[in-house]
Amino acid sequence: MRSLMEACCQLCNHTPATPCSKYLLCRTEGPLCHDNDQCRQQRQRFIREVILPDNSRSQIIVCGGTGCSSSGSANLVDLLNQEISKHGLGDVVQVKRTSCHGFCENGPILHIKPAGVFYTKVKPEDIKELVTSHLINGRIVERLLYQDNSGTVYPYFWDIPFYAGQTRLILRNCGQINPESIADYVAVGGYRSLVKVLQQMSPDEVIEEVTLSGLRGRGGAGFPTGRKWASARKAPGEIKYIICNADEGDPGAFMDRSLLEGDPHAVLEGMLIAGYAVGSTRGYIYCRAEYPLAIQRLKIAIGQAREAGLLGSNILNSGFAFDIVLKEGAGAFVCGEGTALQASIEGLRGMPRVKPPRSTEKGLWEKPTVLNNVETLANIPFLMQMGGTAYGQLGTAKSPGTKIFALSGAVTNPGLVEVPMGLTLREIIFGIGGGIRDGKGFKAVQLGGPSGGCLTEQHLDLPVDFDSLAGAGATIGSGGMVVMAEDTCMVDVARFFLAFTQSESCGKCTPCREGTKRMLEILERICQGEAELKDLEDLERLCRVVKSTSLCGLGQACPNPVISTLKYFRSEFLAHIIEKRCPAGVCSSLVKYSIAANCRGCGLCRKNCPVGAIEGERQQPHTIAEDKCIKCGVCLAQCKFGAVLRL
Amino acid sequence: MRNLMEVSSLDKDLLQEKDRQLKLEELLTKYQNTPGALIPVLQQAQEIYGYLSPELIRTISSRLRIPASRTYGVATFYSQFHLQPRGRHIIKVCQGTACHVRGGSKVMEALKSYLGVGAGETTADLKFTLETVACLGACGLAPVMMINDQTEGQLTPAKALQKIKSCD
Ligand SMILES: Cc1cc2nc3c(=O)[nH]c(=O)nc-3n(C[C@H](O)[C@H](O)[C@H](O)COP(=O)(O)O)c2cc1C
Ligand code: SF4
Ligand code: SF4
Ligand code: FES
Ligand code: FES
């Protein structure tokens, strides 16, 4: 036996090819078809490699997520292994590469288990010291620990405020197991919910449990998952489909990406359970092409599950058959919408169609189809393990469970945050997120991407769940949370979202196609200081018309960011229109950089200007060539003598 | 077989062309009768040829028995498909919300100004193609860009230019 997924010896009569219903239990709990010390030891050894129950050995987890890899974590593994074998520590220390810990900006991250010491920003040249000091002499290397703004140093993972405030249930495996190993997933109890469902529950009981939990879809609309499954189960027809929506088109959202990269088997397990409940034998995962690592991990996971007999026919000798096809998206935001996504799988332009009929009656190829978001599906194994009633106790009464937020923008600790539904914005942004970076003031938080809105200071104590934000003009949407500081121009933000939806409108219906174009034109005029008050009226009317007459959610929701910014930041719009001034100094047509007479000619700005717009001799006052300047503001930030002016 | 090093560049082009044709043939045979195959076929054909030329679109359409107008309809709908040749290095600058509020547009401006091309365009020497993307899902590292398959985060205009300049 080389891994937990293989037969332990020749006496074993359960293999993927000749499935035994107890196959997985045998792997994690004990030999069932025969009792044998050797098998038991082998099994324990494999489980121990993943979970490490004792203190006699340690495991160094090197974060291999996209963020840490881009800041150079890849060669840390080799360096560590070299040092470890040099000191002959190979038997007691194991190095392992996992996926994102959700704290990317502080990467590359090293997490030493079981002690839980958490090193951040580790460079190759730190490895020697880490091994001698930490592993050999048992002394923590203080300078590599996470330090917050007040200078407090945190040696342990769970003490870091970013993690301490979270409840990581769905993310529990992300960063802990090797996502490319099904044995790792099985060792931490993976696929056990599938076993339970197949052996002890009827499809109706599964749906009952999901309904009881109150789980609502995490893809944006918050539709009750149990109800969706029930209606697909009831729909007539032999062939039914389960689709996992892994399109994650919202800019500023990355929770689905992390789940797919960090715990792909959990998503597969969720799909399998959905398939069993609904009576489907085929699943599709529609993943966006911009996520190459997620696609690669999914391919590996699907292959491993098939090999282990967890996909295919007669799964775990239950008679249930299910297989999964991976489809790569081709780059269109609107394809995240259910009916457009189905058109895209069918090989057509991804255009939404009128509903009803709902997808649960007539979806992919006109067959009853359940479409669920990645995070929704990743909740399923956890939910089934815990039981619907207990799950329903988490979070709030109307929005049970936890939600993963992608916290980004001007916040001190950007990253992935999983919290029970109902925490307030303040607790998330200022508690877990550590407040606004660089000592700036908070201005707004944008929630729900292009279909959401901006909220302000006055909303910080609102609980975050599906319903409470709606009154204030935002939604939690899929969970993007972009924090904006005082130097953000809200008119520019409104223009930004409209530019996005305008270019992503599929063009099928006129209000969205033409309306977003006109709205964008007005917003651009405002940003350029060329708009009149009349334009504002037109903009507001267009918002109403597009919202109420568009065919799909894209058009219906795209005015939201404009409406909410107009509501809370009207004075900023007026400053652009009446005074031709951008108070935040962002809109490039309205700002101009110049250098004042007190310039010492130190040349720092000239050296740092990315486009070579600054000229001047040493020790002589410098000048900015206006036609070249891209208004990036680098010179202003660089000048030590306050000689650069923003007009 | 002859050593590739000795093959003249003309021969090499021919060999490459032959190789591509074989791959395309294999692809078309595999998907000929699969419903909903158009998008994966276009994706893989683009991978072989780098972009979708008019001839390529005609070949695919006739083999999958799909009107060329529909193939064009699909190829122009999705941002992933390219009807023009692209550069050796593909730069995708994220213009998502998180990147935007942390200066992603300034990074884009700097690159545009340095390369002398706009979004979606390729430099005359076919070295760089500059593109924007809606979000790379690495928002914690904003602003972000991708050079080929490498994600680069926490950019400033100057750092972005430095990365570009180190591409060969
Ligand atoms: C324009 C548009 C884009 C969408 N994009 C996504 C997406 O990227 N991922 C997603 O899961 N849902 C997306 N949705 C929501 C889906 O239509 C659908 O409600 C969701 O996938 C259902 O899954 P759930 O019940 O698990 O939430 C989008 C909706 C619209 C209107
Ligand atoms: S609302 Fe926009 S995206 Fe939706 S169908 Fe109409 S044009 Fe297409
Ligand atoms: S604003 Fe940016 S581009 Fe303009 S002069 Fe200053 S550094 Fe150069
Ligand atoms: S990639 Fe390492 S923490 Fe996100
Ligand atoms: S907004 Fe740029 S990576 Fe997400």
PDB file of N, CA and C in Angstrom, chain A residues 245-251 286-290 328-338 340-344 348-352 500-501 503-507 554, chain B residues 39 43 73-81 133-135:
ATOM      1  N   ASN A 245     -21.161  25.749 -10.799  1.00  0.00           N
ATOM      2  CA  ASN A 245     -20.841  27.036 -11.389  1.00  0.00           C
ATOM      3  C   ASN A 245     -19.527  27.554 -10.796  1.00  0.00           C
ATOM      4  N   ALA A 246     -18.460  27.343 -11.542  1.00  0.00           N
ATOM      5  CA  ALA A 246     -17.144  27.795 -11.086  1.00  0.00           C
ATOM      6  C   ALA A 246     -16.643  28.902 -12.004  1.00  0.00           C
ATOM      7  N   ASP A 247     -17.572  29.766 -12.411  1.00  0.00           N
ATOM      8  CA  ASP A 247     -17.205  30.823 -13.346  1.00  0.00           C
ATOM      9  C   ASP A 247     -16.617  32.031 -12.609  1.00  0.00           C
ATOM     10  N   GLU A 248     -17.070  32.234 -11.388  1.00  0.00           N
ATOM     11  CA  GLU A 248     -16.581  33.329 -10.537  1.00  0.00           C
ATOM     12  C   GLU A 248     -16.127  34.564 -11.312  1.00  0.00           C
ATOM     13  N   GLY A 249     -17.108  35.197 -11.950  1.00  0.00           N
ATOM     14  CA  GLY A 249     -16.761  36.347 -12.774  1.00  0.00           C
ATOM     15  C   GLY A 249     -16.671  37.660 -12.025  1.00  0.00           C
ATOM     16  N   ASP A 250     -17.229  37.733 -10.816  1.00  0.00           N
ATOM     17  CA  ASP A 250     -17.228  39.002 -10.092  1.00  0.00           C
ATOM     18  C   ASP A 250     -15.818  39.509  -9.857  1.00  0.00           C
ATOM     19  N   PRO A 251     -15.520  40.721 -10.328  1.00  0.00           N
ATOM     20  CA  PRO A 251     -14.191  41.237 -10.006  1.00  0.00           C
ATOM     21  C   PRO A 251     -14.103  41.509  -8.510  1.00  0.00           C
ATOM     22  N   TYR A 286     -18.204  24.031 -14.687  1.00  0.00           N
ATOM     23  CA  TYR A 286     -17.890  25.084 -15.647  1.00  0.00           C
ATOM     24  C   TYR A 286     -16.939  26.056 -14.968  1.00  0.00           C
ATOM     25  N   CYS A 287     -15.669  25.949 -15.305  1.00  0.00           N
ATOM     26  CA  CYS A 287     -14.648  26.733 -14.607  1.00  0.00           C
ATOM     27  C   CYS A 287     -14.043  27.768 -15.541  1.00  0.00           C
ATOM     28  N   ARG A 288     -13.828  28.951 -15.042  1.00  0.00           N
ATOM     29  CA  ARG A 288     -13.295  29.997 -15.927  1.00  0.00           C
ATOM     30  C   ARG A 288     -11.829  29.719 -16.278  1.00  0.00           C
ATOM     31  N   ALA A 289     -11.502  30.065 -17.512  1.00  0.00           N
ATOM     32  CA  ALA A 289     -10.164  29.760 -18.019  1.00  0.00           C
ATOM     33  C   ALA A 289      -9.074  30.586 -17.353  1.00  0.00           C
ATOM     34  N   GLU A 290      -9.478  31.688 -16.703  1.00  0.00           N
ATOM     35  CA  GLU A 290      -8.485  32.532 -16.029  1.00  0.00           C
ATOM     36  C   GLU A 290      -7.925  31.843 -14.789  1.00  0.00           C
ATOM     37  N   GLU A 328     -14.138  24.223 -19.689  1.00  0.00           N
ATOM     38  CA  GLU A 328     -13.441  25.488 -19.463  1.00  0.00           C
ATOM     39  C   GLU A 328     -14.241  26.632 -20.047  1.00  0.00           C
ATOM     40  N   GLY A 329     -14.474  27.655 -19.258  1.00  0.00           N
ATOM     41  CA  GLY A 329     -15.147  28.835 -19.769  1.00  0.00           C
ATOM     42  C   GLY A 329     -14.249  29.530 -20.780  1.00  0.00           C
ATOM     43  N   ALA A 330     -14.832  30.460 -21.518  1.00  0.00           N
ATOM     44  CA  ALA A 330     -14.035  31.107 -22.555  1.00  0.00           C
ATOM     45  C   ALA A 330     -13.999  32.609 -22.377  1.00  0.00           C
ATOM     46  N   GLY A 331     -14.274  33.038 -21.160  1.00  0.00           N
ATOM     47  CA  GLY A 331     -14.118  34.458 -20.899  1.00  0.00           C
ATOM     48  C   GLY A 331     -15.327  35.284 -21.251  1.00  0.00           C
ATOM     49  N   ALA A 332     -16.385  35.198 -20.460  1.00  0.00           N
ATOM     50  CA  ALA A 332     -17.531  36.079 -20.607  1.00  0.00           C
ATOM     51  C   ALA A 332     -18.230  36.085 -19.265  1.00  0.00           C
ATOM     52  N   PHE A 333     -18.332  37.266 -18.656  1.00  0.00           N
ATOM     53  CA  PHE A 333     -18.915  37.387 -17.320  1.00  0.00           C
ATOM     54  C   PHE A 333     -20.343  36.863 -17.288  1.00  0.00           C
ATOM     55  N   VAL A 334     -21.097  37.157 -18.356  1.00  0.00           N
ATOM     56  CA  VAL A 334     -22.507  36.794 -18.361  1.00  0.00           C
ATOM     57  C   VAL A 334     -22.700  35.278 -18.284  1.00  0.00           C
ATOM     58  N   CYS A 335     -21.674  34.504 -18.636  1.00  0.00           N
ATOM     59  CA  CYS A 335     -21.773  33.044 -18.585  1.00  0.00           C
ATOM     60  C   CYS A 335     -21.890  32.510 -17.164  1.00  0.00           C
ATOM     61  N   GLY A 336     -21.727  33.345 -16.153  1.00  0.00           N
ATOM     62  CA  GLY A 336     -21.993  32.912 -14.785  1.00  0.00           C
ATOM     63  C   GLY A 336     -23.484  32.791 -14.531  1.00  0.00           C
ATOM     64  N   GLU A 337     -24.284  33.488 -15.338  1.00  0.00           N
ATOM     65  CA  GLU A 337     -25.737  33.401 -15.203  1.00  0.00           C
ATOM     66  C   GLU A 337     -26.160  32.023 -15.686  1.00  0.00           C
ATOM     67  N   GLY A 338     -27.064  31.394 -14.936  1.00  0.00           N
ATOM     68  CA  GLY A 338     -27.402  29.995 -15.187  1.00  0.00           C
ATOM     69  C   GLY A 338     -27.753  29.619 -16.621  1.00  0.00           C
ATOM     70  N   ALA A 340     -27.279  31.284 -19.379  1.00  0.00           N
ATOM     71  CA  ALA A 340     -26.188  31.594 -20.301  1.00  0.00           C
ATOM     72  C   ALA A 340     -25.102  30.526 -20.189  1.00  0.00           C
ATOM     73  N   LEU A 341     -24.853  30.093 -18.978  1.00  0.00           N
ATOM     74  CA  LEU A 341     -23.845  29.062 -18.745  1.00  0.00           C
ATOM     75  C   LEU A 341     -24.240  27.773 -19.478  1.00  0.00           C
ATOM     76  N   GLN A 342     -25.506  27.448 -19.398  1.00  0.00           N
ATOM     77  CA  GLN A 342     -25.952  26.234 -20.079  1.00  0.00           C
ATOM     78  C   GLN A 342     -25.803  26.374 -21.594  1.00  0.00           C
ATOM     79  N   ALA A 343     -26.138  27.553 -22.123  1.00  0.00           N
ATOM     80  CA  ALA A 343     -25.961  27.772 -23.564  1.00  0.00           C
ATOM     81  C   ALA A 343     -24.494  27.604 -23.921  1.00  0.00           C
ATOM     82  N   SER A 344     -23.630  28.086 -23.056  1.00  0.00           N
ATOM     83  CA  SER A 344     -22.206  28.002 -23.341  1.00  0.00           C
ATOM     84  C   SER A 344     -21.725  26.545 -23.338  1.00  0.00           C
ATOM     85  N   LEU A 348     -22.876  27.292 -27.621  1.00  0.00           N
ATOM     86  CA  LEU A 348     -23.458  28.478 -28.237  1.00  0.00           C
ATOM     87  C   LEU A 348     -22.867  29.740 -27.611  1.00  0.00           C
ATOM     88  N   ARG A 349     -23.253  30.893 -28.167  1.00  0.00           N
ATOM     89  CA  ARG A 349     -22.933  32.144 -27.480  1.00  0.00           C
ATOM     90  C   ARG A 349     -23.648  32.111 -26.146  1.00  0.00           C
ATOM     91  N   GLY A 350     -22.957  32.542 -25.110  1.00  0.00           N
ATOM     92  CA  GLY A 350     -23.544  32.448 -23.779  1.00  0.00           C
ATOM     93  C   GLY A 350     -24.529  33.550 -23.499  1.00  0.00           C
ATOM     94  N   MET A 351     -25.728  33.407 -24.067  1.00  0.00           N
ATOM     95  CA  MET A 351     -26.741  34.434 -23.840  1.00  0.00           C
ATOM     96  C   MET A 351     -27.842  33.886 -22.944  1.00  0.00           C
ATOM     97  N   PRO A 352     -28.267  34.676 -21.966  1.00  0.00           N
ATOM     98  CA  PRO A 352     -29.346  34.226 -21.082  1.00  0.00           C
ATOM     99  C   PRO A 352     -30.652  34.111 -21.857  1.00  0.00           C
ATOM    100  N   PHE A 500     -17.450  48.019 -16.745  1.00  0.00           N
ATOM    101  CA  PHE A 500     -17.390  46.565 -16.702  1.00  0.00           C
ATOM    102  C   PHE A 500     -18.667  45.953 -17.255  1.00  0.00           C
ATOM    103  N   THR A 501     -19.812  46.351 -16.734  1.00  0.00           N
ATOM    104  CA  THR A 501     -21.052  45.718 -17.208  1.00  0.00           C
ATOM    105  C   THR A 501     -21.330  46.072 -18.661  1.00  0.00           C
ATOM    106  N   SER A 503     -19.190  46.451 -21.020  1.00  0.00           N
ATOM    107  CA  SER A 503     -18.426  45.599 -21.935  1.00  0.00           C
ATOM    108  C   SER A 503     -18.826  44.137 -21.804  1.00  0.00           C
ATOM    109  N   GLU A 504     -19.451  43.763 -20.692  1.00  0.00           N
ATOM    110  CA  GLU A 504     -19.847  42.364 -20.526  1.00  0.00           C
ATOM    111  C   GLU A 504     -21.300  42.096 -20.898  1.00  0.00           C
ATOM    112  N   SER A 505     -22.064  43.120 -21.188  1.00  0.00           N
ATOM    113  CA  SER A 505     -23.455  42.903 -21.607  1.00  0.00           C
ATOM    114  C   SER A 505     -23.454  42.032 -22.845  1.00  0.00           C
ATOM    115  N   CYS A 506     -24.324  41.021 -22.844  1.00  0.00           N
ATOM    116  CA  CYS A 506     -24.295  40.111 -23.984  1.00  0.00           C
ATOM    117  C   CYS A 506     -24.942  40.744 -25.198  1.00  0.00           C
ATOM    118  N   GLY A 507     -25.726  41.799 -24.983  1.00  0.00           N
ATOM    119  CA  GLY A 507     -26.303  42.511 -26.106  1.00  0.00           C
ATOM    120  C   GLY A 507     -27.626  41.963 -26.596  1.00  0.00           C
ATOM    121  N   LEU A 554     -27.812  40.452 -15.059  1.00  0.00           N
ATOM    122  CA  LEU A 554     -26.729  41.394 -15.327  1.00  0.00           C
ATOM    123  C   LEU A 554     -27.291  42.791 -15.534  1.00  0.00           C
TER     124      LEU A 554
ATOM    125  N   ILE B  39     -16.923  25.040 -28.560  1.00  0.00           N
ATOM    126  CA  ILE B  39     -16.028  25.868 -27.741  1.00  0.00           C
ATOM    127  C   ILE B  39     -14.717  25.145 -27.397  1.00  0.00           C
ATOM    128  N   GLN B  43     -11.041  26.352 -28.550  1.00  0.00           N
ATOM    129  CA  GLN B  43      -9.991  26.562 -27.551  1.00  0.00           C
ATOM    130  C   GLN B  43      -8.725  25.796 -27.909  1.00  0.00           C
ATOM    131  N   GLY B  73     -19.812  33.789 -34.663  1.00  0.00           N
ATOM    132  CA  GLY B  73     -20.615  34.335 -33.572  1.00  0.00           C
ATOM    133  C   GLY B  73     -20.041  33.936 -32.231  1.00  0.00           C
ATOM    134  N   VAL B  74     -19.655  32.676 -32.110  1.00  0.00           N
ATOM    135  CA  VAL B  74     -19.103  32.195 -30.851  1.00  0.00           C
ATOM    136  C   VAL B  74     -17.704  32.766 -30.628  1.00  0.00           C
ATOM    137  N   ALA B  75     -16.891  32.755 -31.693  1.00  0.00           N
ATOM    138  CA  ALA B  75     -15.497  33.196 -31.548  1.00  0.00           C
ATOM    139  C   ALA B  75     -15.403  34.667 -31.171  1.00  0.00           C
ATOM    140  N   THR B  76     -16.390  35.469 -31.611  1.00  0.00           N
ATOM    141  CA  THR B  76     -16.314  36.891 -31.266  1.00  0.00           C
ATOM    142  C   THR B  76     -16.994  37.191 -29.934  1.00  0.00           C
ATOM    143  N   PHE B  77     -17.788  36.249 -29.447  1.00  0.00           N
ATOM    144  CA  PHE B  77     -18.522  36.503 -28.194  1.00  0.00           C
ATOM    145  C   PHE B  77     -17.622  36.408 -26.978  1.00  0.00           C
ATOM    146  N   TYR B  78     -16.729  35.434 -26.990  1.00  0.00           N
ATOM    147  CA  TYR B  78     -15.912  35.170 -25.807  1.00  0.00           C
ATOM    148  C   TYR B  78     -14.569  35.877 -25.912  1.00  0.00           C
ATOM    149  N   SER B  79     -14.166  36.439 -24.782  1.00  0.00           N
ATOM    150  CA  SER B  79     -12.932  37.238 -24.844  1.00  0.00           C
ATOM    151  C   SER B  79     -11.688  36.369 -25.019  1.00  0.00           C
ATOM    152  N   GLN B  80     -11.833  35.072 -24.798  1.00  0.00           N
ATOM    153  CA  GLN B  80     -10.658  34.213 -24.879  1.00  0.00           C
ATOM    154  C   GLN B  80     -10.195  33.965 -26.309  1.00  0.00           C
ATOM    155  N   PHE B  81     -11.075  34.173 -27.271  1.00  0.00           N
ATOM    156  CA  PHE B  81     -10.703  33.851 -28.658  1.00  0.00           C
ATOM    157  C   PHE B  81     -10.102  35.045 -29.370  1.00  0.00           C
ATOM    158  N   VAL B 133      -7.886  42.134 -17.904  1.00  0.00           N
ATOM    159  CA  VAL B 133      -8.796  41.082 -17.458  1.00  0.00           C
ATOM    160  C   VAL B 133      -9.592  41.603 -16.270  1.00  0.00           C
ATOM    161  N   ALA B 134     -10.763  40.977 -16.078  1.00  0.00           N
ATOM    162  CA  ALA B 134     -11.707  41.519 -15.101  1.00  0.00           C
ATOM    163  C   ALA B 134     -11.312  41.211 -13.672  1.00  0.00           C
ATOM    164  N   CYS B 135     -10.623  40.139 -13.432  1.00  0.00           N
ATOM    165  CA  CYS B 135     -10.134  39.805 -12.087  1.00  0.00           C
ATOM    166  C   CYS B 135      -9.356  38.516 -12.226  1.00  0.00           C
TER     167      CYS B 135
END
